[in-house]
Amino acid sequence: MAIKIILILCFIAIAIGVGIYTRKRSNSVDGFVLGGRNVGPWLSAFAYGTAYFSAVVFIGYAGQFGWKYGISAVWAGIGNAILGSLLAWWVLGPRTREITQRLGASTMPEFFGTRYQSKGLRIAAAAIVFVFLIPYTAGVYNGLSRLFEMAFGLPYEACIIGMAVVTCIYVVLGGYMATVVNDFLQGIVMLLGISAVIIAVLENNGGLSQAIITLSQVEPTVGDPAYYGAIQGEFVSMFGPDLFNLLGVVVLTSLGTWGLPQMVQKFYAIKTGPAIKQGAIISTVFAFVIAGGSYFLGGFGRLYADSIAYNPTTGLPIYDSIIPTMLGTLPDILIGLVIVLVLSASMSTLSSLVLTSSSVLTLDMIKNNVIKDMSEKRQVIWMRALIVVFVAISAGIALVQYNSSITFIAQLMGYSWGALAGAFLGPFLWGLYSKRISKAAVWASFLFGVCLTVANMIFGFIASPINCGALTMLASLVIVPIVSLVTPSVPFEMHPPQPTSATDREIEANILPAGSSIEPIPAEALAQKPQAADIAGNLVDKD
């Protein structure tokens, strides 16, 4: 017990210490929201990864999808690494950095408002973020209750309040820089933790080969996707018992990051040139280990079928109990490491969500709409105050959900990714690469993503909310160009990639004359708000 308590106290002390250390860099709006747009590849990549993979993935999704699909659930982790991380960095990273600097945009709603010259779109996007992102923050507490009860015997309420207070302190103090520095440290804990847990769990089951042999002999039960027409070893097969629904999981959890404000924001703040290439590789490796490892671990959940908790009404497993049950036999030091791992995953995601929410509400809804002539100092004060409010709301929602039979909140959290990415993905991606996108196309994507999600929440005509979310995302990519063909586009000049954000190869192909190289751009210039095109790297003749 002492080891676990010491690990937790050290973790909390470091998180708050980072907030105090970085507070001087958070006095301006750009510094508080984006770290001065001067964040290196390691910090940016770990911030992206830790915001991506919360305790929902490690405890909830790993247990649920590992139980349903067996070892084939690892495809979700592979999709997260390739589509959700590597391609997202390659496709979105350079253009997002360049165009948001050129437009002076600090948030996704501000990008929509400036890029498509519409105040209405900016306010609508901010409203969508507020409605669907704030309740989603409550989801980061999922899985903590059983883990802390197993380790300390502490009530769930104490876990929620403690985590909310610590997160609130360091984000309010240090803003974006406190978040990304803590994300880096928490990411290291997550990498060590997931590796140690996988090794320990496999050892408890006789090693990798024996664990796979035992799993191959597990028979599906009534209600499983593999029950009807099952074949021997479905849970160790390459594509598992239910490929269609597995693909829905891959699309939702991988493509969804392309349209989520808290994820895309990481590209606004990253340094120039090689930092994006380096960040892409680091982020991809991180995703392979964390997501791939989590789903791989969950794939062995059926080996603990006699020990996990079941719903007495339906007879189905309580998925949040699977991973904690698998960890119950580990030594104290490993359990302590897992607790810090889950806290790290939860707090990093929570900090990213509340920082995004507070900046969107302040900069896109309150500023110039509710409060005119809002000074920069006042904007930072508002954002800090709203972080406290949003952390309190997230904790309150989690407590209400835990202590009542209300299911609407849980449904809303489950649908959040689909609604947000379904509304924003098409307009954001096409807006980065095409000058022929219309305002009507953006509105169409917003309406389709939100309306389909809400309608399915009420009427349930698509059985799986995951498949509904995947459908909204794919539809958004199609709706935007089709509607733009028949409606007038918003004038926007597409420049070649700039040295402030493009990879070296793009610069050489599109900008540099023969025999030229790029001088580093001063950090002071990158931190300024005006057009990035005006400060984009100096070209110097090698001779």
Coordinates of C-alpha atoms in Angstrom, one line a residue:
M1 CA 0.0 0.0 0.0
A2 CA 2.8 2.4 0.9
I3 CA 4.4 2.1 -2.5
K4 CA 1.1 2.9 -4.3
I5 CA 0.5 6.0 -2.1
I6 CA 4.1 7.2 -2.7
L7 CA 3.7 6.9 -6.5
I8 CA 0.5 8.8 -6.4
L9 CA 1.8 11.6 -4.3
C10 CA 4.9 12.0 -6.5
F11 CA 2.8 12.1 -9.6
I12 CA 0.6 14.9 -8.1
A13 CA 3.5 16.9 -6.9
I14 CA 5.2 16.8 -10.3
A15 CA 2.0 17.8 -12.1
I16 CA 1.5 20.8 -9.9
G17 CA 5.2 21.7 -10.0
V18 CA 5.1 21.8 -13.8
G19 CA 2.1 24.2 -13.7
I20 CA 4.0 26.5 -11.4
Y21 CA 7.2 26.3 -13.6
T22 CA 5.3 27.1 -16.8
R23 CA 3.0 29.9 -15.5
K24 CA 5.2 32.7 -16.9
R25 CA 4.6 31.6 -20.4
S26 CA 0.8 31.7 -20.1
N27 CA 0.2 35.5 -19.7
S28 CA -0.8 36.1 -23.3
V29 CA -3.7 34.5 -25.2
D30 CA -1.3 32.9 -27.7
G31 CA 0.9 31.6 -24.9
F32 CA -2.0 30.3 -22.8
V33 CA -3.9 28.6 -25.7
L34 CA -1.0 27.5 -28.0
G35 CA 2.3 27.9 -26.0
G36 CA 3.4 30.7 -28.4
R37 CA 3.2 28.4 -31.4
N38 CA 6.7 27.2 -30.6
V39 CA 6.3 23.7 -29.1
G40 CA 8.8 21.1 -30.2
P41 CA 8.1 17.7 -31.8
W42 CA 8.5 15.5 -28.7
L43 CA 6.1 17.6 -26.6
S44 CA 3.6 18.0 -29.4
A45 CA 3.6 14.3 -30.3
F46 CA 3.2 13.2 -26.7
A47 CA 0.5 15.8 -26.2
Y48 CA -1.3 14.4 -29.2
G49 CA -1.0 10.9 -28.1
T50 CA -2.0 11.4 -24.4
A51 CA -5.0 13.5 -25.5
Y52 CA -6.0 10.7 -27.9
F53 CA -5.8 7.8 -25.5
S54 CA -7.6 8.3 -22.2
A55 CA -8.7 5.8 -19.6
V56 CA -11.7 5.2 -21.8
V57 CA -9.3 3.4 -24.2
F58 CA -7.3 1.5 -21.6
I59 CA -10.1 0.4 -19.3
G60 CA -13.3 0.7 -21.3
Y61 CA -12.6 0.2 -25.0
A62 CA -9.8 -2.3 -24.5
G63 CA -12.0 -4.5 -22.3
Q64 CA -15.1 -4.1 -24.4
F65 CA -13.6 -4.6 -27.9
G66 CA -11.1 -7.2 -26.6
W67 CA -14.0 -9.3 -25.3
K68 CA -16.0 -8.9 -28.5
Y69 CA -13.3 -9.3 -31.1
G70 CA -10.4 -11.1 -29.3
I71 CA -6.9 -10.5 -30.6
S72 CA -8.3 -8.9 -33.8
A73 CA -9.2 -5.8 -31.7
V74 CA -5.5 -4.9 -32.3
W75 CA -6.6 -3.7 -35.7
A76 CA -8.2 -0.8 -33.9
G77 CA -4.8 0.1 -32.4
I78 CA -3.1 -0.3 -35.8
G79 CA -5.7 2.0 -37.3
N80 CA -5.2 4.5 -34.5
A81 CA -1.5 4.5 -35.3
I82 CA -1.6 4.7 -39.1
L83 CA -4.8 6.6 -39.8
G84 CA -5.3 8.4 -36.6
S85 CA -1.7 9.5 -36.0
L86 CA 0.8 9.1 -38.9
L87 CA -1.5 10.2 -41.8
A88 CA -3.2 12.9 -39.6
W89 CA 0.3 14.4 -39.0
W90 CA 1.3 14.1 -42.6
V91 CA -1.9 15.4 -44.2
L92 CA -3.1 17.9 -41.6
G93 CA 0.0 19.0 -39.8
P94 CA 1.8 21.2 -42.3
R95 CA -1.3 22.9 -43.8
T96 CA -2.9 23.4 -40.4
R97 CA 0.1 25.1 -39.0
E98 CA 0.5 27.3 -42.1
I99 CA -3.1 28.4 -42.7
T100 CA -4.0 28.9 -39.1
Q101 CA -1.0 31.2 -38.7
R102 CA -2.0 33.0 -41.9
L103 CA -5.6 33.5 -40.7
G104 CA -4.5 34.3 -37.1
A105 CA -6.8 31.5 -35.9
S106 CA -6.3 30.0 -32.4
T107 CA -9.3 27.7 -32.3
M108 CA -11.2 25.5 -34.8
P109 CA -14.4 27.7 -34.7
E110 CA -12.1 30.7 -35.4
F111 CA -10.7 28.9 -38.4
F112 CA -14.2 28.2 -39.8
G113 CA -15.2 31.8 -39.2
T114 CA -12.2 33.4 -40.8
R115 CA -11.6 30.8 -43.6
Y116 CA -15.2 30.9 -44.7
Q117 CA -15.8 34.6 -43.8
S118 CA -18.8 33.8 -41.6
K119 CA -19.5 34.9 -38.1
G120 CA -22.5 32.5 -38.0
L121 CA -20.3 29.5 -38.8
R122 CA -17.9 30.5 -36.0
I123 CA -20.6 30.8 -33.4
A124 CA -22.3 27.6 -34.6
A125 CA -19.0 25.6 -34.4
A126 CA -18.4 27.0 -30.9
A127 CA -21.9 25.9 -29.9
I128 CA -21.3 22.4 -31.2
V129 CA -18.0 22.2 -29.3
F130 CA -19.7 23.4 -26.1
V131 CA -22.7 20.9 -26.4
F132 CA -20.7 17.8 -27.3
L133 CA -17.2 18.3 -25.9
I134 CA -18.1 19.4 -22.3
P135 CA -20.2 16.3 -21.4
Y136 CA -17.5 14.2 -23.1
T137 CA -15.1 15.4 -20.5
A138 CA -17.0 13.3 -17.9
G139 CA -16.0 10.2 -19.9
V140 CA -12.4 10.5 -18.9
Y141 CA -13.2 9.3 -15.4
N142 CA -14.6 6.0 -16.7
G143 CA -12.8 3.0 -15.3
L144 CA -11.3 4.8 -12.3
S145 CA -13.8 3.6 -9.8
R146 CA -13.1 -0.1 -10.0
L147 CA -9.3 0.5 -10.2
F148 CA -9.1 2.7 -7.2
E149 CA -11.5 0.5 -5.2
M150 CA -9.3 -2.5 -6.0
A151 CA -6.1 -0.7 -5.0
F152 CA -7.0 1.6 -2.1
G153 CA -10.6 0.9 -1.2
L154 CA -11.4 4.6 -1.9
P155 CA -14.8 5.7 -3.0
Y156 CA -15.3 6.8 -6.6
E157 CA -16.3 10.3 -5.5
A158 CA -12.9 10.9 -3.8
C159 CA -11.1 9.8 -7.0
I160 CA -13.1 12.1 -9.2
I161 CA -12.7 15.2 -7.0
G162 CA -9.0 14.6 -6.4
M163 CA -8.2 14.2 -10.1
A164 CA -10.4 17.2 -11.0
V165 CA -8.6 19.5 -8.5
V166 CA -5.1 18.5 -9.5
T167 CA -5.9 18.9 -13.2
C168 CA -7.5 22.2 -12.6
I169 CA -4.5 23.6 -10.7
Y170 CA -1.9 22.9 -13.2
V171 CA -3.9 23.9 -16.3
V172 CA -5.1 27.2 -14.7
L173 CA -1.5 28.0 -13.7
G174 CA 0.4 27.1 -16.9
G175 CA -2.2 26.8 -19.7
Y176 CA -1.1 24.9 -22.9
M177 CA 2.6 24.6 -21.9
A178 CA 1.7 23.1 -18.5
T179 CA -0.5 20.7 -20.4
V180 CA 2.1 19.5 -23.0
V181 CA 4.9 19.2 -20.5
N182 CA 2.8 17.1 -18.1
D183 CA 1.5 15.2 -21.2
F184 CA 5.2 14.3 -22.0
L185 CA 5.9 13.1 -18.5
Q186 CA 2.5 11.3 -18.3
G187 CA 3.2 9.7 -21.7
I188 CA 6.4 8.2 -20.5
V189 CA 4.5 6.6 -17.6
M190 CA 1.9 5.3 -20.0
L191 CA 4.6 3.7 -22.2
L192 CA 6.3 2.0 -19.3
G193 CA 3.0 1.0 -17.6
I194 CA 1.4 -0.7 -20.6
S195 CA 4.6 -2.6 -21.5
A196 CA 5.0 -3.9 -17.9
V197 CA 1.3 -4.8 -17.6
I198 CA 1.3 -6.8 -20.9
I199 CA 4.4 -8.8 -19.9
A200 CA 3.0 -9.5 -16.4
V201 CA -0.5 -10.6 -17.6
L202 CA 1.0 -12.9 -20.2
E203 CA 3.4 -14.4 -17.6
N204 CA 0.4 -15.1 -15.4
N205 CA -1.2 -17.1 -18.2
G206 CA 1.9 -19.2 -19.1
G207 CA 3.5 -16.9 -21.6
L208 CA 2.3 -15.6 -25.0
S209 CA 2.1 -19.0 -26.8
Q210 CA 0.2 -20.6 -24.0
A211 CA -2.2 -17.7 -23.6
I212 CA -3.1 -17.8 -27.3
I213 CA -3.6 -21.5 -27.2
T214 CA -5.9 -21.2 -24.2
L215 CA -7.8 -18.3 -25.9
S216 CA -8.2 -20.3 -29.0
Q217 CA -10.1 -23.0 -27.0
V218 CA -12.6 -20.5 -25.6
E219 CA -16.1 -21.0 -26.9
P220 CA -18.4 -18.0 -27.7
T221 CA -21.5 -17.6 -25.5
V222 CA -25.0 -16.5 -26.3
G223 CA -25.0 -12.9 -27.3
D224 CA -21.5 -12.9 -28.8
P225 CA -21.0 -11.9 -32.4
A226 CA -19.3 -15.3 -33.0
Y227 CA -22.1 -17.4 -31.4
Y228 CA -23.9 -18.3 -34.5
G229 CA -21.8 -20.2 -37.1
A230 CA -18.8 -20.0 -34.8
I231 CA -15.6 -21.8 -35.8
Q232 CA -12.8 -22.9 -33.5
G233 CA -10.4 -20.2 -32.5
E234 CA -12.4 -17.2 -33.7
F235 CA -10.9 -15.0 -30.9
V236 CA -7.4 -15.5 -32.1
S237 CA -8.2 -15.2 -35.9
M238 CA -6.8 -12.3 -37.9
F239 CA -10.2 -10.5 -38.4
G240 CA -12.1 -11.9 -35.5
P241 CA -15.8 -12.9 -35.3
D242 CA -17.4 -9.6 -36.5
L243 CA -15.3 -7.8 -39.1
F244 CA -18.0 -5.3 -40.1
N245 CA -18.4 -3.8 -36.6
L246 CA -14.7 -4.0 -36.0
L247 CA -14.2 -1.8 -39.1
G248 CA -16.7 0.7 -37.5
V249 CA -14.5 0.9 -34.4
V250 CA -11.4 1.4 -36.5
V251 CA -13.0 4.3 -38.5
L252 CA -14.6 6.0 -35.5
T253 CA -11.5 5.9 -33.3
S254 CA -9.0 6.6 -36.1
L255 CA -10.5 9.0 -38.6
G256 CA -12.3 10.9 -35.8
T257 CA -9.1 12.6 -34.6
W258 CA -9.0 14.5 -37.9
G259 CA -12.0 16.5 -36.9
L260 CA -11.7 16.9 -33.1
P261 CA -10.8 20.4 -31.9
Q262 CA -8.6 19.2 -29.0
M263 CA -6.6 17.0 -31.4
V264 CA -6.2 19.4 -34.3
Q265 CA -5.1 22.2 -31.9
K266 CA -1.8 20.3 -31.4
F267 CA -0.9 21.2 -35.1
Y268 CA -1.6 24.9 -34.5
A269 CA 1.2 25.1 -31.8
I270 CA 4.0 22.9 -33.3
K271 CA 7.3 24.3 -34.5
T272 CA 8.2 24.5 -38.1
G273 CA 9.8 22.2 -40.7
P274 CA 11.4 19.1 -39.4
A275 CA 9.4 19.2 -36.2
I276 CA 6.3 18.0 -38.0
K277 CA 8.1 15.0 -39.6
Q278 CA 9.7 14.1 -36.3
G279 CA 6.4 14.5 -34.5
A280 CA 4.6 12.2 -36.9
I281 CA 7.0 9.4 -36.2
I282 CA 7.0 9.9 -32.5
S283 CA 3.2 10.1 -32.3
T284 CA 2.8 6.9 -34.5
V285 CA 5.2 4.9 -32.3
F286 CA 3.4 6.1 -29.2
A287 CA 0.0 5.1 -30.7
F288 CA 1.3 1.6 -31.7
V289 CA 2.5 0.9 -28.2
I290 CA -0.4 2.5 -26.2
A291 CA -3.4 1.7 -28.4
G292 CA -2.1 -1.5 -29.9
G293 CA -0.9 -2.7 -26.5
S294 CA -4.2 -1.8 -24.8
Y295 CA -6.3 -3.7 -27.4
F296 CA -3.9 -6.6 -27.4
L297 CA -4.2 -6.9 -23.6
G298 CA -8.0 -6.7 -23.8
G299 CA -8.0 -9.5 -26.3
F300 CA -7.1 -11.9 -23.5
G301 CA -10.0 -10.7 -21.4
R302 CA -12.0 -14.0 -21.9
L303 CA -9.3 -15.9 -20.0
Y304 CA -10.8 -14.2 -16.9
A305 CA -14.4 -14.9 -17.7
D306 CA -15.0 -16.6 -14.3
S307 CA -13.7 -13.6 -12.4
I308 CA -15.2 -10.5 -14.0
A309 CA -18.5 -8.8 -13.1
Y310 CA -21.7 -9.4 -15.1
N311 CA -24.8 -7.4 -15.5
P312 CA -27.5 -9.3 -13.5
T313 CA -30.2 -8.2 -15.9
T314 CA -28.7 -8.9 -19.3
G315 CA -26.1 -11.5 -18.2
L316 CA -23.5 -9.6 -20.3
P317 CA -20.1 -8.7 -18.9
I318 CA -19.6 -5.3 -17.3
Y319 CA -16.8 -4.2 -19.7
D320 CA -15.2 -1.7 -17.3
S321 CA -14.5 -4.6 -14.9
I322 CA -12.4 -6.7 -17.4
I323 CA -9.1 -4.9 -17.3
P324 CA -9.1 -4.2 -13.5
T325 CA -9.9 -7.9 -13.0
M326 CA -6.9 -8.8 -15.2
L327 CA -4.7 -6.5 -13.1
G328 CA -5.9 -7.8 -9.7
T329 CA -3.2 -10.5 -9.4
L330 CA -0.3 -8.1 -10.1
P331 CA 2.2 -7.1 -7.4
D332 CA 1.7 -3.8 -5.5
I333 CA 4.4 -1.9 -7.5
L334 CA 2.8 -2.8 -10.8
I335 CA -0.7 -2.0 -9.6
G336 CA 0.7 1.4 -8.4
L337 CA 2.2 1.9 -11.9
V338 CA -1.1 1.0 -13.5
I339 CA -2.9 3.5 -11.3
V340 CA -0.5 6.3 -12.3
L341 CA -0.9 5.1 -15.9
V342 CA -4.7 5.5 -15.8
L343 CA -4.5 8.8 -13.9
S344 CA -2.0 10.0 -16.5
A345 CA -4.3 9.0 -19.4
S346 CA -7.3 10.6 -17.8
M347 CA -5.7 13.8 -16.6
S348 CA -4.0 14.5 -19.9
T349 CA -7.2 14.1 -21.9
L350 CA -9.2 16.1 -19.3
S351 CA -6.7 19.0 -19.4
S352 CA -6.8 19.1 -23.2
L353 CA -10.6 19.0 -23.3
V354 CA -11.2 21.8 -20.8
L355 CA -8.4 24.0 -22.3
T356 CA -10.0 23.6 -25.7
S357 CA -13.5 24.3 -24.3
S358 CA -12.5 27.4 -22.3
S359 CA -10.6 28.9 -25.2
V360 CA -13.5 28.3 -27.7
L361 CA -16.1 29.8 -25.4
T362 CA -14.0 32.8 -24.6
L363 CA -12.5 33.6 -28.0
D364 CA -15.4 32.5 -30.2
M365 CA -18.6 33.3 -28.2
I366 CA -17.9 35.8 -25.4
K367 CA -15.3 38.0 -27.1
N368 CA -16.9 40.6 -29.3
N369 CA -20.3 39.1 -28.9
V370 CA -21.1 39.3 -25.2
I371 CA -18.1 41.5 -24.2
K372 CA -16.9 44.2 -26.6
D373 CA -13.3 45.4 -26.6
M374 CA -12.0 42.5 -24.5
S375 CA -8.4 43.1 -23.5
E376 CA -5.8 40.3 -23.8
K377 CA -5.4 40.1 -20.0
R378 CA -9.1 39.8 -19.6
Q379 CA -9.4 37.0 -22.1
V380 CA -6.8 35.0 -20.2
I381 CA -8.7 35.6 -16.9
W382 CA -11.9 34.4 -18.5
M383 CA -10.2 31.3 -19.9
R384 CA -8.8 30.5 -16.5
A385 CA -12.1 31.0 -14.8
L386 CA -13.9 28.8 -17.4
I387 CA -11.4 26.0 -16.9
V388 CA -12.4 25.9 -13.3
V389 CA -16.1 25.9 -14.3
F390 CA -15.7 23.2 -17.0
V391 CA -13.6 20.9 -14.7
A392 CA -16.4 21.2 -12.0
I393 CA -19.1 20.5 -14.6
S394 CA -17.2 17.4 -15.9
A395 CA -16.8 16.1 -12.3
G396 CA -20.4 16.8 -11.6
I397 CA -21.7 14.9 -14.6
A398 CA -19.5 11.9 -13.8
L399 CA -20.8 11.9 -10.2
V400 CA -24.5 12.2 -11.4
Q401 CA -24.0 9.4 -13.9
Y402 CA -22.3 7.2 -11.3
N403 CA -25.0 7.7 -8.6
S404 CA -28.1 7.5 -10.7
S405 CA -29.8 5.5 -13.4
I406 CA -29.6 8.3 -15.9
T407 CA -28.3 6.9 -19.2
F408 CA -28.7 10.0 -21.4
I409 CA -25.3 11.4 -20.2
A410 CA -23.5 8.2 -21.0
Q411 CA -25.1 8.1 -24.4
L412 CA -24.1 11.7 -25.1
M413 CA -20.5 10.9 -24.2
G414 CA -20.6 7.9 -26.5
Y415 CA -21.9 10.0 -29.4
S416 CA -19.6 13.0 -28.9
W417 CA -16.8 11.9 -31.2
G418 CA -19.3 11.1 -34.0
A419 CA -21.1 14.5 -33.7
L420 CA -17.9 16.6 -33.5
A421 CA -15.9 14.9 -36.2
G422 CA -19.0 14.3 -38.3
A423 CA -19.7 18.1 -38.3
F424 CA -16.1 19.4 -38.6
L425 CA -14.0 16.8 -40.5
G426 CA -15.1 17.6 -44.1
P427 CA -15.1 21.5 -43.8
F428 CA -11.7 21.4 -42.0
L429 CA -9.9 19.1 -44.3
W430 CA -11.3 20.4 -47.6
G431 CA -10.8 24.0 -46.3
L432 CA -7.1 23.3 -45.9
Y433 CA -6.6 22.1 -49.5
S434 CA -9.3 23.5 -51.7
K435 CA -10.2 27.1 -52.6
R436 CA -13.6 26.0 -54.1
I437 CA -15.4 25.2 -50.9
S438 CA -18.7 27.0 -50.2
K439 CA -20.2 28.3 -47.1
A440 CA -23.4 26.3 -47.8
A441 CA -21.3 23.1 -47.8
V442 CA -19.9 23.8 -44.4
W443 CA -23.4 24.4 -43.0
A444 CA -24.6 21.2 -44.7
S445 CA -21.9 19.2 -42.9
F446 CA -22.6 20.8 -39.6
L447 CA -26.3 20.0 -39.9
F448 CA -25.9 16.5 -41.1
G449 CA -23.3 15.5 -38.4
V450 CA -25.3 17.0 -35.5
C451 CA -28.8 16.1 -36.7
L452 CA -28.0 12.4 -37.6
T453 CA -26.3 12.0 -34.2
V454 CA -29.1 13.5 -32.2
A455 CA -31.8 11.6 -34.2
N456 CA -30.0 8.3 -33.6
M457 CA -29.7 9.1 -29.9
I458 CA -33.5 9.5 -29.8
F459 CA -34.7 6.9 -32.2
G460 CA -31.8 4.4 -32.3
F461 CA -32.3 3.5 -36.0
I462 CA -28.6 2.7 -36.2
A463 CA -28.0 0.0 -33.5
S464 CA -24.4 0.9 -32.9
P465 CA -23.5 4.5 -32.0
I466 CA -20.0 3.7 -33.2
N467 CA -21.2 2.9 -36.7
C468 CA -23.4 6.0 -36.6
G469 CA -20.3 8.1 -35.8
A470 CA -18.3 6.5 -38.5
L471 CA -21.1 7.2 -41.0
T472 CA -21.2 10.9 -40.1
M473 CA -17.5 11.3 -40.6
L474 CA -17.4 9.6 -44.0
A475 CA -20.5 11.5 -45.1
S476 CA -18.9 14.8 -44.1
L477 CA -16.0 14.1 -46.5
V478 CA -18.5 13.5 -49.4
I479 CA -21.1 16.2 -48.6
V480 CA -18.7 19.1 -48.6
P481 CA -17.3 18.8 -52.2
I482 CA -20.7 17.8 -53.6
V483 CA -22.6 20.8 -52.1
S484 CA -19.7 23.0 -53.1
L485 CA -20.1 22.0 -56.8
V486 CA -23.6 23.6 -56.9
T487 CA -23.1 26.6 -54.5
P488 CA -20.8 29.6 -54.7
S489 CA -17.4 29.1 -53.1
V490 CA -15.8 31.5 -50.6
P491 CA -12.9 33.3 -52.1
F492 CA -9.6 32.1 -50.6
E493 CA -6.1 32.1 -51.9
M494 CA -4.2 28.9 -51.6
H495 CA -0.5 29.5 -51.4
P496 CA 2.2 26.8 -51.8
P497 CA 3.5 25.3 -48.6
Q498 CA 5.4 27.8 -46.5
P499 CA 8.7 27.2 -44.6
T500 CA 6.9 28.0 -41.3
S501 CA 5.1 24.7 -41.5
A502 CA 5.9 22.5 -44.5
T503 CA 8.2 19.6 -44.5
D504 CA 11.6 20.0 -46.1
R505 CA 10.6 18.0 -49.2
E506 CA 7.6 20.3 -49.8
I507 CA 9.7 23.4 -49.4
E508 CA 12.3 22.2 -51.9
A509 CA 9.7 21.2 -54.4
N510 CA 7.5 24.3 -54.2
I511 CA 9.5 27.3 -52.8
L512 CA 13.2 27.1 -52.8
P513 CA 15.2 28.1 -55.8
A514 CA 18.2 26.0 -56.7
G515 CA 21.1 26.4 -54.2
S516 CA 19.1 27.8 -51.4
S517 CA 18.4 26.8 -47.8
I518 CA 16.2 27.9 -45.0
E519 CA 17.3 29.9 -42.0
P520 CA 15.6 29.2 -38.7
I521 CA 12.8 31.5 -37.9
P522 CA 13.1 33.4 -34.5
A523 CA 10.7 32.2 -31.9
E524 CA 9.5 35.8 -31.4
A525 CA 8.4 35.9 -35.0
L526 CA 6.5 32.7 -34.7
A527 CA 4.7 33.8 -31.6
Q528 CA 3.2 36.9 -33.3
K529 CA -0.4 36.8 -34.5
P530 CA -0.1 38.5 -37.9
Q531 CA -0.1 36.7 -41.2
A532 CA 2.3 33.8 -41.2
A533 CA 3.0 34.3 -44.9
D534 CA 4.6 37.7 -44.1
I535 CA 7.1 36.1 -41.7
A536 CA 7.6 32.7 -43.5
G537 CA 11.4 31.7 -43.4
N538 CA 14.1 33.6 -45.1
L539 CA 15.8 32.1 -48.1
V540 CA 19.5 32.4 -48.1
D541 CA 21.9 31.6 -51.0
K542 CA 24.4 28.9 -50.0
D543 CA 27.2 30.7 -51.9

